[in-house]
Amino acid sequence: MNTINEAKNLIKDNIRDYGMYIALVVIILTFTIMTNGLFMSSRNISNLLDSAGYIAVLAVGMTLVIVIRHIDLSVGYAAGFLGAIAAILLTQAGVSVFITIPVILLLGIVVGLFNGVLVASIGIPSFVATLAGMLIFRGALLQVTEKTGTIIIQDEKFNAIGNGYIPALFQINGLHFLSLIVGLVGIVLYIYSEISNRRNKIKYQFEVVSKNIFILKLVFISAIIAYITWILAGYNGFSWTIIIMLLVVIIYHFLSTKTVLGRHVYAVGSNPEAAHLSGINVKKITYIVFGSMGMLAALSGILFTSRLQSATTTAGTLFELDAIAAAYVGGVSSAGGVGKVTGAIIGAIVMASLTNGMNLLGVGISYQYMIRGGVLAGAVIFDVMTRKKR
């Protein structure tokens, strides 16, 4: 009984962190029931995660941008434009995929740093600076695709990024063996990370939850990872898109929670003036965050272009709004200084699940936009209310 009460109090006190997970579970259960289990089929879950990949990558970068109290509206068309440049390099210039991808990522960093200079050095509000960037990249995308329209990509290695799966090695009872190993490694890393964090908190005399609640949390999250792995292993296993998405989350989670750079980012977001007075180079942090956002926009463009196996004149449309929505649904605060990379991924999956489930039910596109808008409004209202309560 004490464990149940402690669990209730834990959720109540950390509703900002756990609210999005509860919302995701409710969405999954609702659509699973309404579609007679079709929503949780191996094929559908695999397609859902693949379709969320390029937005999830953008949402990770957008979370950090919002954490430092800025916004980046240019990332959608920047992703579309850089994806088109990748297509041109592969098809018209004959450049190898192993050269094309690093070049596009470097171009993305340059684009992000340019935004950072406009915001941090010149002092242009990020909304205006990146709105200008959005218009520039929209025009640039139309310029490079106007002669041919859609640029078809025939490179199998590049197309495998958005459509391929990791090799199976062999199968066990129809299950993808290597995907099972990846899932097992993920569970081990998660448990090790949580135990390590708990030990550090105890070492420095921070408050921690009881051992029973901690074990319950480990078992619950591990069971979810195992179940998703089992579902995907029953189809074609983990796609390269999912692997890339997971790598981005792991790297950025580590950078944002375990490094001095990460602490500086959140310090700048919490109070830029105090951060400056404490010796943190606010301009440098702004450059790094916007440069990172540009690189992730380039990666998003690569994932999207690879998934379509072509570059189109409409690539990148509304990507930035989807990324912003995913970040807010994932728990980032509109006031800055609060937000987790892992939350951004959950937010992207929540939005993708809504779209996917409504498509399966045959809900009209007009209603879909209204429902997604309502969810976004609800997330921001939730953020404001929890801040007021605190």
CSV table of C-alpha atoms in Angstrom, one decimal:
chain,number,residue,atom,x,y,z
A,1,MET,CA,0.0,0.0,0.0
A,2,ASN,CA,2.9,2.4,0.9
A,3,THR,CA,4.4,1.6,-2.5
A,4,ILE,CA,1.2,2.5,-4.3
A,5,ASN,CA,0.9,5.7,-2.4
A,6,GLU,CA,4.5,6.6,-3.1
A,7,ALA,CA,4.0,5.9,-6.8
A,8,LYS,CA,1.0,8.2,-6.9
A,9,ASN,CA,2.9,11.0,-5.1
A,10,LEU,CA,5.9,10.5,-7.5
A,11,ILE,CA,3.6,10.9,-10.5
A,12,LYS,CA,1.8,13.8,-9.0
A,13,ASP,CA,5.1,15.6,-8.1
A,14,ASN,CA,6.7,14.9,-11.5
A,15,ILE,CA,3.6,15.2,-13.7
A,16,ARG,CA,5.5,17.3,-16.2
A,17,ASP,CA,8.0,14.4,-16.8
A,18,TYR,CA,5.4,11.6,-16.7
A,19,GLY,CA,2.4,13.3,-18.3
A,20,MET,CA,3.6,12.7,-21.9
A,21,TYR,CA,4.2,9.0,-21.2
A,22,ILE,CA,0.7,8.7,-19.8
A,23,ALA,CA,-0.7,10.5,-22.8
A,24,LEU,CA,1.2,8.1,-25.2
A,25,VAL,CA,-0.1,5.0,-23.4
A,26,VAL,CA,-3.7,6.3,-23.5
A,27,ILE,CA,-3.3,7.1,-27.3
A,28,ILE,CA,-1.9,3.6,-28.0
A,29,LEU,CA,-4.6,1.8,-26.0
A,30,THR,CA,-7.4,3.9,-27.6
A,31,PHE,CA,-6.3,3.3,-31.2
A,32,THR,CA,-5.5,-0.4,-30.5
A,33,ILE,CA,-9.0,-0.9,-29.3
A,34,MET,CA,-10.6,1.2,-32.0
A,35,THR,CA,-8.6,-0.6,-34.8
A,36,ASN,CA,-9.1,-4.1,-33.4
A,37,GLY,CA,-5.3,-4.4,-32.8
A,38,LEU,CA,-4.2,-3.2,-36.2
A,39,PHE,CA,-2.5,-0.1,-34.7
A,40,MET,CA,-0.1,-2.3,-32.7
A,41,SER,CA,0.7,-4.7,-35.6
A,42,SER,CA,4.4,-5.1,-36.4
A,43,ARG,CA,4.1,-3.5,-39.8
A,44,ASN,CA,2.2,-0.5,-38.5
A,45,ILE,CA,4.6,0.2,-35.6
A,46,SER,CA,7.6,-0.1,-37.9
A,47,ASN,CA,6.0,2.4,-40.4
A,48,LEU,CA,5.0,4.7,-37.5
A,49,LEU,CA,8.5,5.0,-36.1
A,50,ASP,CA,10.0,5.4,-39.5
A,51,SER,CA,7.6,8.2,-40.4
A,52,ALA,CA,8.4,9.9,-37.0
A,53,GLY,CA,12.2,9.7,-37.6
A,54,TYR,CA,12.9,12.9,-39.5
A,55,ILE,CA,10.6,15.0,-37.2
A,56,ALA,CA,12.0,13.4,-34.1
A,57,VAL,CA,15.6,14.4,-35.1
A,58,LEU,CA,14.4,18.0,-35.7
A,59,ALA,CA,12.5,17.9,-32.4
A,60,VAL,CA,15.7,17.1,-30.5
A,61,GLY,CA,17.5,20.2,-31.8
A,62,MET,CA,14.4,22.3,-31.5
A,63,THR,CA,14.1,21.4,-27.8
A,64,LEU,CA,17.5,22.8,-27.1
A,65,VAL,CA,16.7,25.9,-29.1
A,66,ILE,CA,13.5,26.5,-27.1
A,67,VAL,CA,15.4,25.8,-23.9
A,68,ILE,CA,17.7,28.8,-24.5
A,69,ARG,CA,14.5,30.9,-25.2
A,70,HIS,CA,14.7,31.0,-29.0
A,71,ILE,CA,12.9,29.5,-32.0
A,72,ASP,CA,14.1,28.3,-35.4
A,73,LEU,CA,11.5,28.5,-38.2
A,74,SER,CA,14.0,27.9,-41.0
A,75,VAL,CA,14.7,24.2,-40.2
A,76,GLY,CA,11.8,22.8,-42.4
A,77,TYR,CA,12.8,24.3,-45.7
A,78,ALA,CA,16.5,24.1,-44.7
A,79,ALA,CA,16.0,20.3,-44.4
A,80,GLY,CA,14.2,20.2,-47.8
A,81,PHE,CA,16.8,22.3,-49.5
A,82,LEU,CA,19.8,20.3,-48.1
A,83,GLY,CA,18.0,17.1,-49.0
A,84,ALA,CA,17.7,18.4,-52.6
A,85,ILE,CA,21.4,19.3,-52.6
A,86,ALA,CA,22.2,15.7,-51.5
A,87,ALA,CA,20.0,14.4,-54.4
A,88,ILE,CA,21.9,16.7,-56.9
A,89,LEU,CA,25.3,15.6,-55.6
A,90,LEU,CA,24.3,11.9,-55.9
A,91,THR,CA,22.5,12.0,-59.3
A,92,GLN,CA,24.0,14.9,-61.3
A,93,ALA,CA,27.5,15.3,-59.8
A,94,GLY,CA,28.1,11.6,-59.3
A,95,VAL,CA,29.5,12.1,-55.7
A,96,SER,CA,29.7,9.0,-53.5
A,97,VAL,CA,27.1,8.7,-50.7
A,98,PHE,CA,30.0,8.5,-48.2
A,99,ILE,CA,31.2,12.0,-49.2
A,100,THR,CA,27.7,13.4,-49.8
A,101,ILE,CA,26.4,12.8,-46.2
A,102,PRO,CA,29.3,14.5,-44.4
A,103,VAL,CA,29.2,17.4,-46.9
A,104,ILE,CA,25.4,18.0,-46.3
A,105,LEU,CA,25.9,17.8,-42.5
A,106,LEU,CA,28.7,20.4,-42.7
A,107,LEU,CA,26.5,22.6,-44.8
A,108,GLY,CA,23.8,22.2,-42.1
A,109,ILE,CA,26.2,23.4,-39.4
A,110,VAL,CA,27.1,26.4,-41.5
A,111,VAL,CA,23.4,27.3,-42.0
A,112,GLY,CA,22.8,26.9,-38.2
A,113,LEU,CA,25.8,29.1,-37.4
A,114,PHE,CA,24.6,31.8,-39.7
A,115,ASN,CA,21.3,31.9,-37.8
A,116,GLY,CA,23.3,31.9,-34.6
A,117,VAL,CA,25.3,35.0,-35.7
A,118,LEU,CA,22.2,36.9,-36.7
A,119,VAL,CA,20.6,36.2,-33.3
A,120,ALA,CA,23.6,36.3,-30.9
A,121,SER,CA,25.9,38.8,-32.5
A,122,ILE,CA,23.7,41.2,-34.5
A,123,GLY,CA,20.8,40.9,-32.0
A,124,ILE,CA,18.0,40.1,-34.5
A,125,PRO,CA,15.1,38.3,-32.7
A,126,SER,CA,15.3,34.6,-33.5
A,127,PHE,CA,11.7,34.6,-34.8
A,128,VAL,CA,12.5,37.2,-37.4
A,129,ALA,CA,16.0,35.9,-38.3
A,130,THR,CA,14.8,32.3,-38.9
A,131,LEU,CA,11.6,33.4,-40.6
A,132,ALA,CA,13.9,35.2,-43.2
A,133,GLY,CA,15.9,31.9,-43.4
A,134,MET,CA,12.7,30.0,-44.0
A,135,LEU,CA,11.8,32.2,-47.0
A,136,ILE,CA,15.3,32.1,-48.3
A,137,PHE,CA,15.5,28.3,-48.2
A,138,ARG,CA,12.0,27.9,-49.6
A,139,GLY,CA,13.1,29.9,-52.6
A,140,ALA,CA,16.4,28.1,-52.9
A,141,LEU,CA,14.6,24.7,-52.9
A,142,LEU,CA,12.3,25.9,-55.7
A,143,GLN,CA,15.4,27.2,-57.6
A,144,VAL,CA,17.4,23.9,-57.5
A,145,THR,CA,14.3,21.7,-58.4
A,146,GLU,CA,12.5,24.0,-60.9
A,147,LYS,CA,14.2,22.5,-64.0
A,148,THR,CA,13.6,18.8,-63.2
A,149,GLY,CA,10.8,19.0,-60.5
A,150,THR,CA,11.2,15.8,-58.6
A,151,ILE,CA,14.8,14.5,-58.6
A,152,ILE,CA,14.8,10.7,-58.5
A,153,ILE,CA,17.6,9.0,-56.5
A,154,GLN,CA,18.8,5.6,-57.7
A,155,ASP,CA,21.6,5.2,-55.1
A,156,GLU,CA,20.7,2.0,-53.1
A,157,LYS,CA,23.0,2.8,-50.2
A,158,PHE,CA,21.5,6.3,-49.8
A,159,ASN,CA,17.9,5.0,-50.2
A,160,ALA,CA,18.6,2.3,-47.6
A,161,ILE,CA,19.0,5.0,-44.9
A,162,GLY,CA,15.2,5.7,-45.1
A,163,ASN,CA,13.9,2.4,-46.2
A,164,GLY,CA,16.4,-0.3,-45.2
A,165,TYR,CA,16.7,-2.5,-42.1
A,166,ILE,CA,19.7,-3.7,-40.1
A,167,PRO,CA,20.7,-7.3,-41.2
A,168,ALA,CA,19.0,-10.1,-39.4
A,169,LEU,CA,22.1,-12.5,-39.3
A,170,PHE,CA,19.5,-15.2,-38.8
A,171,GLN,CA,16.0,-15.7,-37.3
A,172,ILE,CA,14.8,-17.3,-34.1
A,173,ASN,CA,11.1,-18.5,-34.4
A,174,GLY,CA,10.6,-15.9,-37.1
A,175,LEU,CA,12.1,-13.1,-35.0
A,176,HIS,CA,14.9,-10.8,-36.3
A,177,PHE,CA,18.0,-12.0,-34.2
A,178,LEU,CA,20.1,-8.8,-34.4
A,179,SER,CA,17.1,-6.6,-33.5
A,180,LEU,CA,16.6,-8.8,-30.4
A,181,ILE,CA,20.3,-8.2,-29.5
A,182,VAL,CA,19.9,-4.4,-30.0
A,183,GLY,CA,16.8,-4.4,-27.8
A,184,LEU,CA,18.7,-6.4,-25.1
A,185,VAL,CA,21.7,-4.0,-25.2
A,186,GLY,CA,19.2,-1.1,-24.9
A,187,ILE,CA,17.7,-2.6,-21.8
A,188,VAL,CA,21.1,-3.2,-20.2
A,189,LEU,CA,22.3,0.3,-21.0
A,190,TYR,CA,19.1,1.8,-19.6
A,191,ILE,CA,19.4,-0.2,-16.3
A,192,TYR,CA,23.1,0.6,-16.0
A,193,SER,CA,22.4,4.4,-16.5
A,194,GLU,CA,19.6,4.5,-14.0
A,195,ILE,CA,21.6,2.6,-11.3
A,196,SER,CA,24.6,4.8,-11.9
A,197,ASN,CA,22.4,8.0,-11.6
A,198,ARG,CA,20.8,6.7,-8.4
A,199,ARG,CA,24.3,5.9,-6.9
A,200,ASN,CA,25.5,9.4,-7.7
A,201,LYS,CA,22.5,11.0,-6.2
A,202,ILE,CA,22.9,9.0,-3.0
A,203,LYS,CA,26.6,9.8,-2.9
A,204,TYR,CA,25.9,13.5,-3.0
A,205,GLN,CA,22.9,13.1,-0.6
A,206,PHE,CA,20.2,14.0,-3.1
A,207,GLU,CA,16.7,12.7,-2.5
A,208,VAL,CA,15.9,9.5,-4.3
A,209,VAL,CA,12.8,7.3,-4.6
A,210,SER,CA,12.5,4.1,-2.5
A,211,LYS,CA,14.1,0.9,-3.7
A,212,ASN,CA,10.7,-0.7,-4.5
A,213,ILE,CA,9.6,2.2,-6.7
A,214,PHE,CA,13.0,2.3,-8.4
A,215,ILE,CA,12.8,-1.4,-9.2
A,216,LEU,CA,9.2,-1.0,-10.4
A,217,LYS,CA,10.3,1.8,-12.7
A,218,LEU,CA,13.2,-0.4,-14.1
A,219,VAL,CA,10.9,-3.3,-14.7
A,220,PHE,CA,8.2,-1.2,-16.4
A,221,ILE,CA,10.5,0.7,-18.8
A,222,SER,CA,12.5,-2.5,-19.6
A,223,ALA,CA,9.2,-4.3,-20.4
A,224,ILE,CA,8.2,-1.6,-22.8
A,225,ILE,CA,11.6,-1.7,-24.6
A,226,ALA,CA,11.3,-5.5,-24.7
A,227,TYR,CA,7.8,-5.4,-26.1
A,228,ILE,CA,8.6,-2.8,-28.8
A,229,THR,CA,11.7,-4.9,-29.8
A,230,TRP,CA,9.6,-8.0,-30.0
A,231,ILE,CA,7.0,-6.3,-32.2
A,232,LEU,CA,9.7,-4.9,-34.6
A,233,ALA,CA,11.6,-8.2,-34.6
A,234,GLY,CA,8.5,-9.9,-35.8
A,235,TYR,CA,8.5,-7.7,-39.0
A,236,ASN,CA,11.8,-6.7,-40.5
A,237,GLY,CA,13.6,-5.6,-37.3
A,238,PHE,CA,15.0,-2.2,-36.6
A,239,SER,CA,15.2,0.1,-39.5
A,240,TRP,CA,18.3,2.3,-40.1
A,241,THR,CA,16.0,5.3,-39.5
A,242,ILE,CA,15.2,4.0,-36.0
A,243,ILE,CA,18.9,3.3,-35.3
A,244,ILE,CA,19.9,6.8,-36.4
A,245,MET,CA,17.1,8.3,-34.2
A,246,LEU,CA,18.2,6.3,-31.2
A,247,LEU,CA,21.8,7.3,-31.7
A,248,VAL,CA,20.8,11.0,-31.9
A,249,VAL,CA,18.8,10.6,-28.6
A,250,ILE,CA,21.7,8.8,-26.8
A,251,ILE,CA,24.3,11.4,-27.9
A,252,TYR,CA,22.2,14.4,-27.2
A,253,HIS,CA,20.9,13.0,-23.9
A,254,PHE,CA,24.5,12.5,-22.8
A,255,LEU,CA,25.6,15.9,-23.9
A,256,SER,CA,22.7,17.7,-22.3
A,257,THR,CA,22.8,15.8,-18.9
A,258,LYS,CA,26.4,14.7,-18.4
A,259,THR,CA,28.6,17.5,-19.7
A,260,VAL,CA,29.5,21.1,-18.7
A,261,LEU,CA,28.1,22.2,-22.1
A,262,GLY,CA,24.7,20.8,-21.3
A,263,ARG,CA,24.6,22.5,-17.9
A,264,HIS,CA,25.6,25.8,-19.5
A,265,VAL,CA,22.7,25.4,-22.1
A,266,TYR,CA,20.2,25.0,-19.3
A,267,ALA,CA,21.7,27.8,-17.3
A,268,VAL,CA,21.4,30.2,-20.2
A,269,GLY,CA,17.8,29.1,-20.7
A,270,SER,CA,16.9,29.6,-17.1
A,271,ASN,CA,18.4,33.1,-16.8
A,272,PRO,CA,20.7,34.5,-19.6
A,273,GLU,CA,21.8,37.5,-17.5
A,274,ALA,CA,22.7,35.4,-14.5
A,275,ALA,CA,24.5,32.9,-16.7
A,276,HIS,CA,26.5,35.8,-18.3
A,277,LEU,CA,27.4,37.2,-14.9
A,278,SER,CA,28.6,33.8,-13.7
A,279,GLY,CA,31.1,33.6,-16.6
A,280,ILE,CA,29.2,31.6,-19.2
A,281,ASN,CA,29.7,32.8,-22.8
A,282,VAL,CA,26.0,33.2,-23.8
A,283,LYS,CA,26.9,34.0,-27.4
A,284,LYS,CA,29.0,30.8,-27.7
A,285,ILE,CA,26.2,28.7,-26.3
A,286,THR,CA,23.8,30.3,-28.8
A,287,TYR,CA,26.2,29.5,-31.7
A,288,ILE,CA,26.5,25.9,-30.6
A,289,VAL,CA,22.8,25.3,-30.2
A,290,PHE,CA,21.9,26.9,-33.5
A,291,GLY,CA,24.8,25.1,-35.3
A,292,SER,CA,23.6,21.8,-33.8
A,293,MET,CA,20.0,22.6,-35.0
A,294,GLY,CA,21.4,23.2,-38.5
A,295,MET,CA,23.2,19.9,-38.5
A,296,LEU,CA,20.1,18.0,-37.3
A,297,ALA,CA,18.0,19.8,-40.0
A,298,ALA,CA,20.5,18.4,-42.6
A,299,LEU,CA,20.2,15.0,-41.1
A,300,SER,CA,16.4,15.3,-41.2
A,301,GLY,CA,16.6,16.3,-44.8
A,302,ILE,CA,18.7,13.2,-45.6
A,303,LEU,CA,16.3,10.9,-43.8
A,304,PHE,CA,13.2,12.4,-45.5
A,305,THR,CA,14.8,12.5,-49.0
A,306,SER,CA,16.1,8.9,-48.6
A,307,ARG,CA,12.6,7.7,-47.4
A,308,LEU,CA,11.0,9.2,-50.5
A,309,GLN,CA,14.0,8.1,-52.7
A,310,SER,CA,13.7,11.6,-54.3
A,311,ALA,CA,13.9,15.3,-53.7
A,312,THR,CA,10.7,17.3,-54.3
A,313,THR,CA,9.7,21.0,-54.5
A,314,THR,CA,7.4,20.6,-51.4
A,315,ALA,CA,10.0,18.8,-49.2
A,316,GLY,CA,10.2,20.4,-45.7
A,317,THR,CA,6.7,21.9,-45.7
A,318,LEU,CA,5.5,22.4,-42.1
A,319,PHE,CA,8.5,20.3,-40.7
A,320,GLU,CA,9.4,23.2,-38.4
A,321,LEU,CA,5.9,23.4,-37.0
A,322,ASP,CA,5.8,19.6,-36.4
A,323,ALA,CA,9.1,19.8,-34.6
A,324,ILE,CA,8.0,22.7,-32.4
A,325,ALA,CA,4.8,20.8,-31.6
A,326,ALA,CA,6.7,17.6,-30.8
A,327,ALA,CA,9.1,19.6,-28.5
A,328,TYR,CA,6.2,21.2,-26.6
A,329,VAL,CA,4.2,18.0,-26.3
A,330,GLY,CA,7.5,16.4,-25.1
A,331,GLY,CA,7.6,18.8,-22.1
A,332,VAL,CA,9.8,21.7,-23.1
A,333,SER,CA,8.8,24.9,-21.4
A,334,SER,CA,7.8,28.0,-23.3
A,335,ALA,CA,9.6,30.0,-20.6
A,336,GLY,CA,13.0,28.3,-21.4
A,337,GLY,CA,15.4,26.4,-19.2
A,338,VAL,CA,13.2,23.2,-19.0
A,339,GLY,CA,13.0,20.4,-21.4
A,340,LYS,CA,14.5,16.9,-22.1
A,341,VAL,CA,15.8,15.4,-25.3
A,342,THR,CA,14.0,12.1,-24.5
A,343,GLY,CA,10.8,14.1,-24.1
A,344,ALA,CA,11.2,15.5,-27.6
A,345,ILE,CA,11.3,11.9,-29.0
A,346,ILE,CA,8.2,10.9,-27.0
A,347,GLY,CA,6.5,14.1,-28.3
A,348,ALA,CA,7.3,13.2,-31.9
A,349,ILE,CA,6.0,9.7,-31.4
A,350,VAL,CA,2.8,11.1,-29.8
A,351,MET,CA,2.1,13.3,-32.7
A,352,ALA,CA,3.0,10.6,-35.2
A,353,SER,CA,0.7,8.1,-33.3
A,354,LEU,CA,-2.2,10.6,-33.5
A,355,THR,CA,-1.7,11.0,-37.3
A,356,ASN,CA,-1.2,7.2,-37.9
A,357,GLY,CA,-4.2,6.2,-35.7
A,358,MET,CA,-6.5,8.7,-37.3
A,359,ASN,CA,-5.4,7.6,-40.8
A,360,LEU,CA,-6.2,4.0,-39.9
A,361,LEU,CA,-9.7,5.1,-38.7
A,362,GLY,CA,-10.3,7.1,-41.9
A,363,VAL,CA,-10.6,10.5,-40.1
A,364,GLY,CA,-10.7,13.4,-42.5
A,365,ILE,CA,-7.6,15.6,-42.9
A,366,SER,CA,-9.5,18.7,-41.7
A,367,TYR,CA,-10.3,17.0,-38.4
A,368,GLN,CA,-6.8,15.7,-38.1
A,369,TYR,CA,-5.3,19.2,-38.1
A,370,MET,CA,-7.9,20.4,-35.6
A,371,ILE,CA,-7.2,17.5,-33.2
A,372,ARG,CA,-3.4,17.9,-33.5
A,373,GLY,CA,-3.8,21.6,-32.8
A,374,GLY,CA,-5.9,20.9,-29.8
A,375,VAL,CA,-3.2,18.5,-28.5
A,376,LEU,CA,-0.5,21.2,-28.9
A,377,ALA,CA,-2.7,23.8,-27.2
A,378,GLY,CA,-3.3,21.4,-24.4
A,379,ALA,CA,0.4,20.7,-23.9
A,380,VAL,CA,1.2,24.4,-23.7
A,381,ILE,CA,-1.7,25.0,-21.3
A,382,PHE,CA,-0.4,22.1,-19.2
A,383,ASP,CA,3.0,23.7,-19.1
A,384,VAL,CA,1.7,27.1,-18.0
A,385,MET,CA,-0.5,25.5,-15.3
A,386,THR,CA,2.2,23.4,-13.8
A,387,ARG,CA,4.6,26.4,-13.7
A,388,LYS,CA,2.0,28.4,-11.9
A,389,LYS,CA,1.4,25.6,-9.4
A,390,ARG,CA,5.1,25.5,-8.7
